[in-house]
GROMACS .gro file of C-alpha atoms in nm:
model
  467
    1MET     CA    1   0.854   0.684  -4.193
    2ALA     CA    2   0.968   0.611  -4.531
    3VAL     CA    3   0.859   0.961  -4.718
    4LEU     CA    4   1.023   1.137  -4.397
    5ASP     CA    5   1.352   0.928  -4.509
    6LEU     CA    6   1.472   0.918  -4.151
    7PRO     CA    7   1.696   0.734  -4.023
    8LEU     CA    8   1.496   0.455  -3.853
    9ARG     CA    9   1.705   0.202  -3.649
   10ASN     CA   10   1.458  -0.024  -3.501
   11THR     CA   11   1.157  -0.098  -3.356
   12VAL     CA   12   1.014  -0.234  -3.023
   13ARG     CA   13   0.703  -0.379  -2.852
   14PHE     CA   14   0.699  -0.367  -2.481
   15ASP     CA   15   0.446  -0.488  -2.293
   16ALA     CA   16   0.289  -0.346  -1.954
   17ASP     CA   17   0.581  -0.473  -1.720
   18GLY     CA   18   0.819  -0.293  -1.965
   19ILE     CA   19   0.941  -0.652  -2.144
   20VAL     CA   20   1.008  -0.658  -2.471
   21THR     CA   21   0.822  -0.874  -2.666
   22CYS     CA   22   0.901  -0.824  -3.021
   23SER     CA   23   1.202  -0.613  -3.226
   24GLU     CA   24   1.267  -0.533  -3.585
   25ILE     CA   25   1.632  -0.613  -3.565
   26GLY     CA   26   1.575  -0.958  -3.421
   27GLU     CA   27   1.477  -1.198  -3.171
   28GLY     CA   28   1.794  -1.131  -2.932
   29VAL     CA   29   1.652  -0.877  -2.732
   30VAL     CA   30   1.295  -1.100  -2.694
   31GLY     CA   31   1.195  -1.099  -2.336
   32THR     CA   32   1.503  -0.867  -2.173
   33PRO     CA   33   1.345  -0.548  -1.990
   34MET     CA   34   1.309  -0.129  -2.097
   35SER     CA   35   1.635  -0.001  -2.041
   36GLN     CA   36   1.475   0.246  -1.831
   37LEU     CA   37   1.170   0.094  -1.593
   38GLU     CA   38   1.100   0.452  -1.514
   39TRP     CA   39   0.985   0.531  -1.828
   40ASN     CA   40   0.756   0.262  -1.837
   41ASP     CA   41   0.599   0.305  -1.484
   42ARG     CA   42   0.513   0.711  -1.600
   43MET     CA   43   0.343   0.570  -1.873
   44ARG     CA   44   0.136   0.324  -1.639
   45LYS     CA   45   0.036   0.637  -1.457
   46GLY     CA   46  -0.082   0.812  -1.732
   47VAL     CA   47   0.212   0.991  -1.967
   48GLU     CA   48   0.063   0.910  -2.300
   49ALA     CA   49   0.446   0.968  -2.452
   50ILE     CA   50   0.794   1.004  -2.369
   51GLU     CA   51   1.135   1.128  -2.583
   52THR     CA   52   1.437   1.154  -2.495
   53SER     CA   53   1.778   1.182  -2.648
   54GLY     CA   54   2.136   1.050  -2.630
   55PRO     CA   55   2.117   0.721  -2.431
   56ARG     CA   56   2.334   0.437  -2.660
   57SER     CA   57   2.082   0.179  -2.789
   58ARG     CA   58   2.120  -0.096  -2.653
   59VAL     CA   59   2.158  -0.290  -2.973
   60LEU     CA   60   2.393  -0.090  -3.167
   61GLY     CA   61   2.541   0.075  -2.925
   62ASP     CA   62   2.496   0.433  -3.153
   63PRO     CA   63   2.365   0.755  -2.928
   64SER     CA   64   1.982   0.723  -2.995
   65ILE     CA   65   1.656   0.947  -2.953
   66PHE     CA   66   1.426   0.709  -2.867
   67MET     CA   67   1.047   0.778  -2.857
   68LEU     CA   68   0.768   0.594  -2.690
   69ARG     CA   69   0.383   0.595  -2.718
   70ARG     CA   70   0.153   0.451  -2.435
   71LEU     CA   71  -0.073   0.132  -2.568
   72ASN     CA   72  -0.398   0.090  -2.432
   73ASP     CA   73  -0.637  -0.193  -2.453
   74PRO     CA   74  -1.021  -0.194  -2.494
   75GLN     CA   75  -1.072  -0.146  -2.200
   76GLY     CA   76  -0.852   0.159  -2.198
   77ASN     CA   77  -0.642   0.003  -1.948
   78PHE     CA   78  -0.237   0.024  -2.009
   79ALA     CA   79  -0.154  -0.247  -2.253
   80GLY     CA   80   0.242  -0.157  -2.290
   81SER     CA   81   0.383   0.037  -2.548
   82ILE     CA   82   0.569   0.096  -2.876
   83GLY     CA   83   0.913   0.232  -2.905
   84LEU     CA   84   1.138   0.383  -3.210
   85SER     CA   85   1.483   0.456  -3.213
   86MET     CA   86   1.697   0.673  -3.492
   87SER     CA   87   2.064   0.679  -3.505
   88LEU     CA   88   2.185   1.030  -3.364
   89VAL     CA   89   2.508   0.956  -3.578
   90ASP     CA   90   2.263   0.890  -3.894
   91ILE     CA   91   2.096   1.223  -3.804
   92ALA     CA   92   2.387   1.435  -3.790
   93ALA     CA   93   2.549   1.247  -4.093
   94ARG     CA   94   2.226   1.348  -4.319
   95LEU     CA   95   2.286   1.711  -4.216
   96ALA     CA   96   2.606   1.724  -4.337
   97GLU     CA   97   2.503   1.590  -4.662
   98ALA     CA   98   2.227   1.853  -4.684
   99THR     CA   99   2.477   2.159  -4.607
  100GLU     CA  100   2.787   1.952  -4.826
  101SER     CA  101   2.830   2.270  -5.022
  102SER     CA  102   2.888   2.458  -4.717
  103SER     CA  103   3.211   2.524  -4.498
  104ALA     CA  104   3.005   2.482  -4.224
  105THR     CA  105   3.005   2.192  -3.970
  106ILE     CA  106   2.668   2.059  -3.854
  107ALA     CA  107   2.645   1.815  -3.547
  108LEU     CA  108   2.459   1.734  -3.283
  109VAL     CA  109   2.529   1.811  -2.913
  110VAL     CA  110   2.338   1.536  -2.669
  111PRO     CA  111   2.318   1.563  -2.296
  112GLY     CA  112   2.657   1.583  -2.076
  113GLY     CA  113   2.782   1.771  -2.418
  114GLU     CA  114   2.903   1.480  -2.646
  115VAL     CA  115   2.943   1.594  -2.984
  116ILE     CA  116   2.793   1.403  -3.259
  117GLY     CA  117   2.907   1.406  -3.591
  118SER     CA  118   3.198   1.642  -3.553
  119ASN     CA  119   3.614   1.539  -3.614
  120ILE     CA  120   3.610   1.850  -3.537
  121MET     CA  121   3.577   1.849  -3.145
  122ALA     CA  122   3.428   1.562  -2.944
  123GLY     CA  123   3.233   1.792  -2.658
  124VAL     CA  124   3.175   2.128  -2.585
  125PRO     CA  125   3.203   2.293  -2.221
  126MET     CA  126   2.888   2.233  -2.041
  127GLU     CA  127   2.823   2.551  -1.967
  128TRP     CA  128   2.741   2.600  -2.316
  129ILE     CA  129   2.450   2.388  -2.268
  130SER     CA  130   2.316   2.533  -1.964
  131GLU     CA  131   1.981   2.663  -1.885
  132GLY     CA  132   2.043   3.010  -1.940
  133ALA     CA  133   2.293   2.955  -2.259
  134SER     CA  134   2.048   2.717  -2.464
  135LEU     CA  135   1.728   2.985  -2.473
  136ASN     CA  136   1.981   3.280  -2.631
  137ARG     CA  137   2.153   3.193  -2.976
  138ARG     CA  138   2.565   3.314  -2.852
  139ILE     CA  139   2.825   3.205  -3.062
  140HIS     CA  140   3.072   3.099  -2.902
  141HIS     CA  141   3.462   3.110  -3.043
  142LEU     CA  142   3.704   2.756  -3.033
  143THR     CA  143   4.054   2.849  -3.102
  144PRO     CA  144   4.108   2.433  -3.176
  145ASP     CA  145   4.569   2.304  -3.105
  146GLN     CA  146   4.565   2.279  -3.501
  147GLY     CA  147   4.375   2.457  -3.762
  148PRO     CA  148   4.158   2.801  -3.789
  149ALA     CA  149   3.929   2.927  -3.494
  150MET     CA  150   3.590   2.867  -3.499
  151ASP     CA  151   3.240   3.009  -3.475
  152ILE     CA  152   3.020   2.816  -3.289
  153VAL     CA  153   2.618   2.853  -3.274
  154LEU     CA  154   2.466   2.598  -3.027
  155LEU     CA  155   2.087   2.572  -3.127
  156PRO     CA  156   1.790   2.380  -2.872
  157LEU     CA  157   1.615   2.128  -3.086
  158ARG     CA  158   1.427   1.921  -2.738
  159THR     CA  159   1.386   2.009  -2.398
  160GLU     CA  160   1.502   1.725  -2.257
  161GLY     CA  161   1.872   1.790  -2.446
  162LEU     CA  162   1.945   1.791  -2.792
  163TRP     CA  163   2.095   2.049  -2.972
  164LEU     CA  164   2.173   2.168  -3.277
  165MET     CA  165   2.566   2.218  -3.330
  166VAL     CA  166   2.692   2.464  -3.613
  167ALA     CA  167   3.080   2.565  -3.665
  168SER     CA  168   3.238   2.752  -3.910
  169PRO     CA  169   3.538   2.919  -3.960
  170SER     CA  170   3.546   3.257  -3.871
  171PRO     CA  171   3.449   3.534  -3.928
  172PRO     CA  172   3.103   3.453  -3.790
  173GLN     CA  173   2.901   3.615  -4.086
  174ARG     CA  174   2.953   3.236  -4.238
  175VAL     CA  175   2.763   3.103  -3.928
  176GLU     CA  176   2.447   3.341  -3.970
  177GLY     CA  177   2.430   3.240  -4.318
  178THR     CA  178   2.411   2.888  -4.268
  179LEU     CA  179   2.184   2.944  -3.953
  180ALA     CA  180   1.975   3.139  -4.231
  181PHE     CA  181   1.994   2.835  -4.472
  182LEU     CA  182   1.879   2.619  -4.148
  183VAL     CA  183   1.572   2.832  -4.018
  184PRO     CA  184   1.304   2.680  -4.244
  185ILE     CA  185   1.390   2.340  -4.134
  186LEU     CA  186   1.414   2.457  -3.783
  187ALA     CA  187   1.154   2.645  -3.743
  188TYR     CA  188   0.913   2.327  -3.638
  189LEU     CA  189   1.124   2.287  -3.410
  190ALA     CA  190   1.160   2.624  -3.273
  191ALA     CA  191   0.796   2.617  -3.181
  192LEU     CA  192   0.788   2.283  -3.026
  193LEU     CA  193   1.053   2.375  -2.815
  194ALA     CA  194   0.896   2.731  -2.718
  195ALA     CA  195   0.538   2.538  -2.670
  196SER     CA  196   0.692   2.303  -2.418
  197TRP     CA  197   0.909   2.574  -2.253
  198ILE     CA  198   0.578   2.768  -2.159
  199ALA     CA  199   0.402   2.483  -2.092
  200ASP     CA  200   0.702   2.396  -1.816
  201ALA     CA  201   0.717   2.736  -1.706
  202MET     CA  202   0.341   2.805  -1.623
  203VAL     CA  203   0.242   2.516  -1.518
  204LEU     CA  204   0.473   2.201  -1.507
  205ARG     CA  205   0.742   2.266  -1.290
  206TRP     CA  206   0.451   2.398  -1.078
  207LEU     CA  207   0.262   2.082  -1.079
  208GLU     CA  208   0.572   1.918  -1.005
  209ARG     CA  209   0.599   2.067  -0.692
  210ILE     CA  210   0.280   1.988  -0.573
  211ARG     CA  211   0.362   1.612  -0.685
  212ILE     CA  212   0.625   1.623  -0.463
  213ARG     CA  213   0.492   1.787  -0.165
  214ILE     CA  214   0.240   1.482  -0.155
  215GLN     CA  215   0.483   1.286  -0.161
  216ASP     CA  216   0.656   1.416   0.134
  217MET     CA  217   0.331   1.419   0.314
  218ARG     CA  218   0.321   1.039   0.300
  219SER     CA  219   0.624   0.998   0.477
  220SER     CA  220   0.588   1.302   0.746
  221ALA     CA  221   0.323   1.318   1.015
  222ARG     CA  222   0.332   1.708   0.980
  223TYR     CA  223   0.216   1.887   0.675
  224MET     CA  224   0.353   2.264   0.539
  225PRO     CA  225   0.098   2.505   0.380
  226LEU     CA  226   0.219   2.491   0.038
  227THR     CA  227   0.034   2.809  -0.054
  228PRO     CA  228   0.404   2.977   0.035
  229GLU     CA  229   0.593   2.781  -0.175
  230LEU     CA  230   0.388   2.857  -0.488
  231SER     CA  231   0.374   3.224  -0.424
  232ARG     CA  232   0.519   3.321  -0.717
  233ALA     CA  233   0.323   3.085  -0.943
  234PRO     CA  234   0.005   3.154  -1.202
  235ARG     CA  235  -0.299   3.239  -1.004
  236GLU     CA  236  -0.468   2.968  -1.121
  237MET     CA  237  -0.216   2.724  -0.930
  238GLN     CA  238  -0.206   2.937  -0.644
  239GLN     CA  239  -0.575   2.871  -0.617
  240VAL     CA  240  -0.542   2.501  -0.652
  241ALA     CA  241  -0.207   2.577  -0.343
  242GLU     CA  242  -0.493   2.726  -0.131
  243ALA     CA  243  -0.766   2.460  -0.240
  244PHE     CA  244  -0.535   2.147  -0.110
  245ASP     CA  245  -0.416   2.320   0.217
  246ASP     CA  246  -0.746   2.412   0.315
  247LEU     CA  247  -0.880   2.027   0.233
  248THR     CA  248  -0.575   1.889   0.408
  249SER     CA  249  -0.640   2.107   0.708
  250ARG     CA  250  -0.986   2.017   0.709
  251ILE     CA  251  -0.869   1.613   0.652
  252THR     CA  252  -0.660   1.681   0.922
  253THR     CA  253  -0.906   1.859   1.198
  254HIS     CA  254  -1.110   1.557   1.081
  255GLU     CA  255  -0.877   1.296   1.190
  256SER     CA  256  -0.761   1.463   1.529
  257ASP     CA  257  -1.133   1.473   1.611
  258MET     CA  258  -1.202   1.098   1.538
  259GLN     CA  259  -0.903   0.994   1.720
  260ARG     CA  260  -1.017   1.181   2.010
  261ALA     CA  261  -1.353   1.038   1.985
  262LEU     CA  262  -1.169   0.713   1.936
  263VAL     CA  263  -0.967   0.722   2.260
  264GLN     CA  264  -1.301   0.814   2.389
  265MET     CA  265  -1.503   0.548   2.347
  266LYS     CA  266  -1.250   0.320   2.449
  267ALA     CA  267  -1.239   0.458   2.754
  268ALA     CA  268  -1.626   0.456   2.792
  269PHE     CA  269  -1.633   0.081   2.692
  270ARG     CA  270  -1.378  -0.016   2.940
  271GLU     CA  271  -1.533   0.183   3.179
  272VAL     CA  272  -1.885  -0.025   3.059
  273HIS     CA  273  -1.707  -0.325   3.106
  274HIS     CA  274  -1.529  -0.267   3.481
  275ARG     CA  275  -1.868  -0.151   3.587
  276VAL     CA  276  -2.082  -0.473   3.484
  277LYS     CA  277  -1.748  -0.680   3.628
  278ASN     CA  278  -1.814  -0.522   3.938
  279ASN     CA  279  -2.182  -0.583   3.932
  280LEU     CA  280  -2.179  -0.922   3.913
  281GLN     CA  281  -1.923  -0.949   4.114
  282VAL     CA  282  -2.196  -0.818   4.380
  283MET     CA  283  -2.435  -1.049   4.258
  284LEU     CA  284  -2.218  -1.349   4.301
  285SER     CA  285  -2.141  -1.231   4.687
  286MET     CA  286  -2.500  -1.174   4.769
  287LEU     CA  287  -2.553  -1.547   4.500
  288LYS     CA  288  -2.306  -1.702   4.788
  289LEU     CA  289  -2.431  -1.538   5.123
  290GLN     CA  290  -2.819  -1.655   4.986
  291GLY     CA  291  -2.672  -2.027   4.951
  292ARG     CA  292  -2.526  -2.034   5.293
  293GLY     CA  293  -2.832  -1.955   5.470
  294GLU     CA  294  -3.028  -2.236   5.275
  295PRO     CA  295  -3.112  -2.466   5.457
  296LEU     CA  296  -3.205  -2.734   5.152
  297PRO     CA  297  -2.963  -2.879   4.930
  298GLU     CA  298  -3.157  -2.853   4.648
  299THR     CA  299  -3.173  -2.475   4.711
  300GLN     CA  300  -2.823  -2.447   4.789
  301ALA     CA  301  -2.731  -2.673   4.487
  302ALA     CA  302  -2.939  -2.435   4.266
  303LEU     CA  303  -2.739  -2.089   4.435
  304LYS     CA  304  -2.412  -2.279   4.385
  305VAL     CA  305  -2.501  -2.286   3.992
  306ALA     CA  306  -2.627  -1.944   3.928
  307ALA     CA  307  -2.301  -1.826   4.110
  308HIS     CA  308  -2.094  -2.012   3.874
  309ARG     CA  309  -2.277  -1.864   3.590
  310VAL     CA  310  -2.199  -1.503   3.724
  311ALA     CA  311  -1.867  -1.551   3.790
  312MET     CA  312  -1.807  -1.683   3.435
  313MET     CA  313  -1.982  -1.386   3.316
  314ALA     CA  314  -1.752  -1.168   3.497
  315ALA     CA  315  -1.447  -1.334   3.438
  316VAL     CA  316  -1.554  -1.255   3.041
  317HIS     CA  317  -1.570  -0.891   3.120
  318HIS     CA  318  -1.284  -0.856   3.353
  319THR     CA  319  -1.065  -1.013   2.991
  320LEU     CA  320  -1.264  -0.819   2.752
  321LEU     CA  321  -1.189  -0.514   3.003
  322ASN     CA  322  -0.785  -0.584   2.984
  323GLU     CA  323  -0.776  -0.687   2.565
  324GLY     CA  324  -0.698  -0.347   2.390
  325ASN     CA  325  -0.976  -0.377   2.124
  326LEU     CA  326  -1.308  -0.247   2.090
  327ASP     CA  327  -1.462  -0.490   1.893
  328THR     CA  328  -1.256  -0.779   1.907
  329VAL     CA  329  -1.083  -1.006   2.156
  330GLU     CA  330  -0.798  -1.225   2.114
  331ALA     CA  331  -0.892  -1.636   2.141
  332LEU     CA  332  -0.582  -1.709   2.337
  333ASP     CA  333  -0.665  -1.485   2.616
  334LEU     CA  334  -1.058  -1.547   2.630
  335PHE     CA  335  -1.036  -1.929   2.667
  336ASN     CA  336  -0.704  -1.886   2.902
  337ALA     CA  337  -0.947  -1.719   3.101
  338ILE     CA  338  -1.248  -1.910   3.086
  339CYS     CA  339  -1.060  -2.246   3.159
  340ASN     CA  340  -0.863  -2.070   3.485
  341GLN     CA  341  -1.263  -1.970   3.566
  342VAL     CA  342  -1.348  -2.370   3.579
  343ASP     CA  343  -1.094  -2.461   3.751
  344GLU     CA  344  -1.130  -2.264   4.054
  345GLN     CA  345  -1.470  -2.378   4.040
  346LYS     CA  346  -1.448  -2.690   4.036
  347GLY     CA  347  -1.187  -2.697   4.266
  348TRP     CA  348  -0.917  -2.811   4.010
  349VAL     CA  349  -0.650  -2.592   4.126
  350GLU     CA  350  -0.478  -2.779   4.385
  351GLY     CA  351  -0.651  -3.118   4.317
  352GLY     CA  352  -0.437  -3.192   3.993
  353ARG     CA  353  -0.704  -3.207   3.813
  354SER     CA  354  -0.741  -2.911   3.500
  355ILE     CA  355  -0.891  -2.858   3.164
  356ILE     CA  356  -0.636  -2.834   2.915
  357PRO     CA  357  -0.654  -2.527   2.648
  358ASP     CA  358  -0.560  -2.643   2.293
  359VAL     CA  359  -0.615  -2.271   2.111
  360SER     CA  360  -0.503  -2.132   1.776
  361PRO     CA  361  -0.457  -1.776   1.792
  362GLY     CA  362  -0.655  -1.526   1.641
  363PRO     CA  363  -0.922  -1.240   1.666
  364LEU     CA  364  -1.279  -1.302   1.813
  365PRO     CA  365  -1.554  -1.083   1.801
  366ALA     CA  366  -1.627  -0.965   2.131
  367ASP     CA  367  -1.979  -1.013   2.156
  368MET     CA  368  -1.920  -1.411   2.158
  369ALA     CA  369  -1.692  -1.369   2.433
  370VAL     CA  370  -2.011  -1.425   2.693
  371PRO     CA  371  -2.173  -1.696   2.473
  372LEU     CA  372  -1.878  -1.910   2.473
  373GLY     CA  373  -1.758  -1.933   2.815
  374MET     CA  374  -2.147  -1.991   2.941
  375PHE     CA  375  -2.087  -2.273   2.642
  376VAL     CA  376  -1.782  -2.380   2.810
  377LEU     CA  377  -1.897  -2.425   3.182
  378GLU     CA  378  -2.217  -2.589   3.099
  379ALA     CA  379  -2.096  -2.826   2.855
  380VAL     CA  380  -1.790  -2.899   3.137
  381GLY     CA  381  -2.011  -2.979   3.363
  382LEU     CA  382  -2.201  -3.253   3.137
  383LEU     CA  383  -1.843  -3.413   3.069
  384CYS     CA  384  -1.672  -3.415   3.421
  385PRO     CA  385  -1.908  -3.536   3.687
  386ASP     CA  386  -1.799  -3.458   4.038
  387ASP     CA  387  -1.662  -3.799   4.078
  388ASP     CA  388  -1.482  -3.858   3.763
  389ASP     CA  389  -1.073  -3.751   3.775
  390ALA     CA  390  -0.978  -3.735   3.386
  391ASP     CA  391  -0.887  -3.381   3.231
  392VAL     CA  392  -1.078  -3.179   2.992
  393VAL     CA  393  -0.946  -3.100   2.618
  394LEU     CA  394  -1.063  -2.759   2.499
  395HIS     CA  395  -0.987  -2.730   2.158
  396PHE     CA  396  -1.035  -2.454   1.936
  397ASP     CA  397  -0.943  -2.348   1.576
  398ARG     CA  398  -1.054  -2.235   1.274
  399ASP     CA  399  -1.044  -2.295   0.897
  400ASN     CA  400  -1.126  -1.955   0.694
  401GLY     CA  401  -1.428  -1.860   0.881
  402ASN     CA  402  -1.510  -2.188   1.024
  403CYS     CA  403  -1.440  -2.226   1.395
  404ARG     CA  404  -1.439  -2.564   1.592
  405LEU     CA  405  -1.457  -2.526   1.966
  406LYS     CA  406  -1.463  -2.916   2.125
  407LEU     CA  407  -1.475  -2.988   2.475
  408THR     CA  408  -1.346  -3.350   2.505
  409CYS     CA  409  -1.300  -3.615   2.866
  410GLY     CA  410  -1.201  -3.917   2.883
  411ARG     CA  411  -1.412  -4.169   3.034
  412ASP     CA  412  -1.337  -4.556   3.265
  413GLY     CA  413  -1.656  -4.642   3.106
  414THR     CA  414  -1.828  -4.699   3.370
  415GLY     CA  415  -1.985  -4.425   3.423
  416GLY     CA  416  -2.339  -4.272   3.287
  417GLU     CA  417  -2.436  -4.296   2.956
  418GLY     CA  418  -2.372  -3.865   2.912
  419GLU     CA  419  -2.684  -3.795   2.795
  420ILE     CA  420  -2.739  -3.415   2.813
  421ASP     CA  421  -2.997  -3.317   3.018
  422ARG     CA  422  -3.345  -3.056   2.972
  423ASP     CA  423  -3.165  -2.805   3.150
  424THR     CA  424  -2.813  -2.860   3.014
  425SER     CA  425  -2.945  -2.900   2.703
  426LEU     CA  426  -3.120  -2.581   2.663
  427PHE     CA  427  -2.809  -2.371   2.794
  428LEU     CA  428  -2.602  -2.509   2.552
  429SER     CA  429  -2.856  -2.479   2.292
  430ALA     CA  430  -2.954  -2.152   2.329
  431PHE     CA  431  -2.594  -2.024   2.367
  432ALA     CA  432  -2.546  -2.168   2.039
  433ARG     CA  433  -2.761  -2.005   1.842
  434GLN     CA  434  -2.675  -1.690   2.063
  435ILE     CA  435  -2.375  -1.708   1.749
  436GLY     CA  436  -2.506  -1.892   1.516
  437GLY     CA  437  -2.375  -2.228   1.571
  438SER     CA  438  -2.484  -2.558   1.615
  439VAL     CA  439  -2.381  -2.801   1.907
  440SER     CA  440  -2.270  -3.204   1.843
  441VAL     CA  441  -2.225  -3.456   2.106
  442GLU     CA  442  -1.995  -3.820   2.026
  443ASN     CA  443  -2.087  -4.009   2.233
  444GLY     CA  444  -1.998  -4.348   2.120
  445SER     CA  445  -1.645  -4.456   2.240
  446GLU     CA  446  -1.630  -4.597   2.552
  447THR     CA  447  -1.305  -4.409   2.631
  448GLU     CA  448  -1.391  -4.028   2.575
  449ILE     CA  449  -1.712  -3.789   2.499
  450THR     CA  450  -1.720  -3.520   2.304
  451ILE     CA  451  -1.858  -3.137   2.285
  452GLU     CA  452  -1.848  -2.977   1.975
  453LEU     CA  453  -2.021  -2.665   1.896
  454ALA     CA  454  -1.927  -2.528   1.530
  455PHE     CA  455  -1.997  -2.170   1.406
  456PHE     CA  456  -1.846  -1.927   1.202
  457VAL     CA  457  -1.676  -1.593   1.224
  458SER     CA  458  -1.607  -1.331   0.922
  459HIS     CA  459  -1.241  -1.174   0.854
  460MET     CA  460  -1.144  -0.942   1.102
  461ALA     CA  461  -0.819  -0.748   1.230
  462PRO     CA  462  -0.740  -0.635   1.527
  463THR     CA  463  -0.855  -0.261   1.564
  464GLU     CA  464  -0.521  -0.012   1.608
  465LEU     CA  465  -0.629   0.275   1.829
  466PRO     CA  466  -0.426   0.552   1.934
  467ASN     CA  467  -0.245   0.555   2.268
   0.00000   0.00000   0.00000
């Protein structure tokens, strides 16, 4: 920069969030955000460099050229940027010094029409710097309120809005002579302008249309083909649009097929649960009829136990039938259904005794529903003899996938020891193994007995299906 003798006013280092970490002109701006955080977002997405003209420096207040360069860490990730600012006022002053021997006035024009470095005029009409006007060297004539008429030529220096203004008293030959003097200086900038304009006309604006269309797709359920909109684009861009439309069409068709398949699968699962429930109801009726005809009390008791187990499985499948998801069941719904079934089987609905659920809501795997229901049924049978009148508390909670199911029943201290008999032990252990859990009994208290089932479930969220 020293060799070129450019009017560099400040050098700033930004971190990955666009916050100033150091500044050449002092610590006053350290910790403040970039004036346009949108620049930082663009560089985070892969833009290597950004240049803009016209905004005023936050520290010095002068209109400036601001240049940003992306910085990467050793792994290639975005680590921040370096910003350089040059005062347009200083640049205009140096241009004026270079043409002291000429009668022409050299100044700069920024977006919005503001003129920098001229004591003749403060601004130019917006139509002088429009896109069409900026691509040719048209001479504009200005007649100020005081002083001679002026011929003004505007030359674009950058695609983002920076023009060189050359003003000279009529006749226009003086302006042309000044232009001839400045052509070698501006040749490089003119080449950059041409390359940038060609890139914008052939590629960038069409890519921008594709980007806007993709952004619109995220907020709309209907996709409009991109090919007609790019019918005037270069052939390569049209091929990109055709490939994009074809891929989008395939994805849309595939998603529709998957949604229909999921709806059909949901209906099939509901039908399976419905038929299983009906079959279990038939088995339940057969067991009840068989029990009524048996003369031996032992046989009647065994058939009654079997009927209770079949009824519990039927109640669980009824709950799964009413769930909106295929692979999960809501814990609150499941344990409420289990508790209602236990109350009904034990005859507690009218007797004032009940099993009280204390359940933390959340999804559970559907294949755990039947084992959990059977475990509760067998455990309640152990905890609650027919001659006892204490309520049973069913407590269920989870901690990062570690689940605990506890059934607690009070006792007066005169009952049995609460030992698990062989059949009950086999049932509880079988259901615990089926869900990968373990069983423990707390029998030390004289006032209550507790059976606990500990098991683990991985994190899951309910699957949303289309209606």
